[in-house]
PDB file of C-alpha atoms in Angstrom:
ATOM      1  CA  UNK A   1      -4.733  16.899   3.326  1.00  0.00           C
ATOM      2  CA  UNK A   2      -7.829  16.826   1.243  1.00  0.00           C
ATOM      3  CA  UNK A   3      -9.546  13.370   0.927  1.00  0.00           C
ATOM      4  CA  UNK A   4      -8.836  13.206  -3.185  1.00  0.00           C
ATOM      5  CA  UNK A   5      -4.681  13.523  -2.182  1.00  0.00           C
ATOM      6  CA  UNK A   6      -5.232  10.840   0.279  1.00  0.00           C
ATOM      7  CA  UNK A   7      -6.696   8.664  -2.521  1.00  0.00           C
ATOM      8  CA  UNK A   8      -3.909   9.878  -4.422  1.00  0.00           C
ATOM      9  CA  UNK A   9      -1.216   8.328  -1.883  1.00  0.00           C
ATOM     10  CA  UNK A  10      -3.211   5.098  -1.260  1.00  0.00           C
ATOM     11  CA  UNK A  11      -4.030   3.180  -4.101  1.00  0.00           C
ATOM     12  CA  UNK A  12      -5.548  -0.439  -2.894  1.00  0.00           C
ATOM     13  CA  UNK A  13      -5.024  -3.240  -0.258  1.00  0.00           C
ATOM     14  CA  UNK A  14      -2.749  -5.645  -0.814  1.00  0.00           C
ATOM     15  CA  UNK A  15      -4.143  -9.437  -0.278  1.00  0.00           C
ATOM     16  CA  UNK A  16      -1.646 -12.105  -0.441  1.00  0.00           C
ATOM     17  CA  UNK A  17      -1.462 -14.908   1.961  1.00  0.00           C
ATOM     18  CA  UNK A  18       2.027 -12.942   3.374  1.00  0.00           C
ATOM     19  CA  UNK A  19      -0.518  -9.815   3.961  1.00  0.00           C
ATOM     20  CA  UNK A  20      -3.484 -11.860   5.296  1.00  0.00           C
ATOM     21  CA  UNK A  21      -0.790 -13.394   7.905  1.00  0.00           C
ATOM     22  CA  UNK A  22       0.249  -9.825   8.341  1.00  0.00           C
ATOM     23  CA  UNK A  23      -3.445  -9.056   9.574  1.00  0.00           C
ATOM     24  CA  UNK A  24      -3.147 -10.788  12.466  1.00  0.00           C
ATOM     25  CA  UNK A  25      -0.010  -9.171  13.778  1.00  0.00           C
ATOM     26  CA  UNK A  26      -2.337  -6.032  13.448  1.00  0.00           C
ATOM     27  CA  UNK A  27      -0.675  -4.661   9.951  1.00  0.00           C
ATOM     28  CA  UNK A  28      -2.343  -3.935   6.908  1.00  0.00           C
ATOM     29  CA  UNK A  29      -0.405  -3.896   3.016  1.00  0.00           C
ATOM     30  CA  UNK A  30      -1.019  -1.082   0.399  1.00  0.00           C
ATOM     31  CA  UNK A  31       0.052  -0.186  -2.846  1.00  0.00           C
ATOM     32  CA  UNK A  32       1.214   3.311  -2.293  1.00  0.00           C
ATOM     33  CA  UNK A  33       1.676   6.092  -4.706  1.00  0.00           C
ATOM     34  CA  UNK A  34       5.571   5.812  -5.490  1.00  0.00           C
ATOM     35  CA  UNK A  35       6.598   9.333  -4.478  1.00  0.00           C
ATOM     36  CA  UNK A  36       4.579   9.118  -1.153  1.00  0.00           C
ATOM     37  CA  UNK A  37       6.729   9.004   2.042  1.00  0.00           C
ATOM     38  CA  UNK A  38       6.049   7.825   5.266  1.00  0.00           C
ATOM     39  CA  UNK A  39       4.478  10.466   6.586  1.00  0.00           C
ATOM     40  CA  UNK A  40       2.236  11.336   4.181  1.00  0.00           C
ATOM     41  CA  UNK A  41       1.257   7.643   4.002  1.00  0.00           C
ATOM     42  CA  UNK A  42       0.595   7.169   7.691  1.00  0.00           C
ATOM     43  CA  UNK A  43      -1.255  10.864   7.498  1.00  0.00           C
ATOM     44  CA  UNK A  44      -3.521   9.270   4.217  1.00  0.00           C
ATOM     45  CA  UNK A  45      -4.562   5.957   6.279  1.00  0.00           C
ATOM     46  CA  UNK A  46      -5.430   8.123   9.745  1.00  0.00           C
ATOM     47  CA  UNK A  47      -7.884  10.188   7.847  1.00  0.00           C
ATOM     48  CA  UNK A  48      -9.365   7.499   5.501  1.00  0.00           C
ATOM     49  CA  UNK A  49      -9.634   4.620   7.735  1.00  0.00           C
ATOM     50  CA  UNK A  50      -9.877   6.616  11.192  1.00  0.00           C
ATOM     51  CA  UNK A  51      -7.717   4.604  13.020  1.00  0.00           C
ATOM     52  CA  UNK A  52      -4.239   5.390  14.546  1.00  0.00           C
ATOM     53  CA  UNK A  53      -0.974   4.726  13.304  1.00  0.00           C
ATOM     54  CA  UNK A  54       1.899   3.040  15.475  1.00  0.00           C
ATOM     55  CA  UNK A  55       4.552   2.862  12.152  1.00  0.00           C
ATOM     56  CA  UNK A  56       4.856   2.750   8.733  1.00  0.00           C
ATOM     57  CA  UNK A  57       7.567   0.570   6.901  1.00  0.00           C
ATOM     58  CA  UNK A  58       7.804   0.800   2.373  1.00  0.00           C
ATOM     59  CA  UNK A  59       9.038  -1.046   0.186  1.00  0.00           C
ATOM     60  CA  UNK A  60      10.067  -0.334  -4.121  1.00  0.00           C
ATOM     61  CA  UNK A  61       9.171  -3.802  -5.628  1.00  0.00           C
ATOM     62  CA  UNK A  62      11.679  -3.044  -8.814  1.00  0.00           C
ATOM     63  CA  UNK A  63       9.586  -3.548 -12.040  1.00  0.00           C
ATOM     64  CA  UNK A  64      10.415  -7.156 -14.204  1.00  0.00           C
ATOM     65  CA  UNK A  65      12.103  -7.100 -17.925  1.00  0.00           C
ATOM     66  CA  UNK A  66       9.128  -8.916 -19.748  1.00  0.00           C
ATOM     67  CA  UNK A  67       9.020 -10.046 -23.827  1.00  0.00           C
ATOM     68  CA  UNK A  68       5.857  -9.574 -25.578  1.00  0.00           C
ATOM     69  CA  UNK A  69       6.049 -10.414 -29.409  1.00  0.00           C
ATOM     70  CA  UNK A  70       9.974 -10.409 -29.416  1.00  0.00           C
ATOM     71  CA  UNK A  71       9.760  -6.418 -27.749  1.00  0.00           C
ATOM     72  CA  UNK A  72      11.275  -5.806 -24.885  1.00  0.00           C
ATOM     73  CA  UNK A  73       9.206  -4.040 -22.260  1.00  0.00           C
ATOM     74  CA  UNK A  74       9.493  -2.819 -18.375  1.00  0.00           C
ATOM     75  CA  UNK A  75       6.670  -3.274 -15.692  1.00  0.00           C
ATOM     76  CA  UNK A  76       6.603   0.107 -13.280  1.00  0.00           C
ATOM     77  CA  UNK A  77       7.785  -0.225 -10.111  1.00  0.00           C
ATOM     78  CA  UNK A  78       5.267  -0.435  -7.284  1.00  0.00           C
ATOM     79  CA  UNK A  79       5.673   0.720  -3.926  1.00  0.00           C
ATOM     80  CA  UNK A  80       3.858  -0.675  -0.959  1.00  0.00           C
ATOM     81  CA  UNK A  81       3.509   0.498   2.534  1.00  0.00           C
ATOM     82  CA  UNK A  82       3.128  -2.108   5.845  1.00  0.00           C
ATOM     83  CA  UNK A  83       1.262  -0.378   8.289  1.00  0.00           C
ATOM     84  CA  UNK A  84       1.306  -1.542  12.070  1.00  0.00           C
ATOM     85  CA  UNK A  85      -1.832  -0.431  13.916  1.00  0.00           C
ATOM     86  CA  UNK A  86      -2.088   0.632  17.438  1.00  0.00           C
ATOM     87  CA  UNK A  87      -3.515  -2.235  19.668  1.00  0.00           C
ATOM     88  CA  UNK A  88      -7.275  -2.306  19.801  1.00  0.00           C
ATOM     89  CA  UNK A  89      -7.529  -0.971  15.845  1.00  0.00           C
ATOM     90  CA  UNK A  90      -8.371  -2.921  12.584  1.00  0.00           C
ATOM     91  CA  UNK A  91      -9.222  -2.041   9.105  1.00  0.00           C
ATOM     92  CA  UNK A  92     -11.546  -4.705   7.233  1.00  0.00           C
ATOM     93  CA  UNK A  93     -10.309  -4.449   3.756  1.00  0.00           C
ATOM     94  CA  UNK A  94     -13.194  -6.380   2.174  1.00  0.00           C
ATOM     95  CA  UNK A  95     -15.845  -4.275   2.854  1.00  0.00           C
ATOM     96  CA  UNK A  96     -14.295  -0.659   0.656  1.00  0.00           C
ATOM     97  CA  UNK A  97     -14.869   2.776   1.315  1.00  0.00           C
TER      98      UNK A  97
END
């Protein structure tokens, strides 16, 4: 996997208070592209971040029914990946690529 096709899997970090808690049991949040399975996701973070990968659980957050100006509309569905680290690895999410 080329670097550009992990970009293409891994879209950004995730920082809620639920993912910040997360951090400490050594698992990170992303939003994920929504075809991407696990595999593919666990391969994308490996070669980005360079750190090993003990599991990867996902998630399909179903997109809301909103109104806008009497219209109705549909937000996409997102998908987003919880990754569990192998003791003695972190990613630091604040500082980028």
């Amino acid at each position: 996997m080329n670097k550009l096709a992990a970009y293409d899997i891994i879209r950004n970090p995730v920082v809620t208070e639920k993912s910040t808690m997360a951090s400490e049991a050594n698992q990170v949040v992303f939003d994920v592209a929504i075809d991407a399975n696990k595999t593919e996701i666990k391969a994308a973070v490996e070669q980005l971040f360079s750190v090993k990968v003990k599991a990867v659980n996902t998630l399909v957050r179903k997109g809301k029914v909103k109104r806008f100006r009497g219209r109705l509309g549909t937000r996409n569905d997102v998908k987003k990946a919880v990754v569990t680290l192998v003791d003695g690895q972190s990613i630091d999410i604040s500082t980028g690529l």
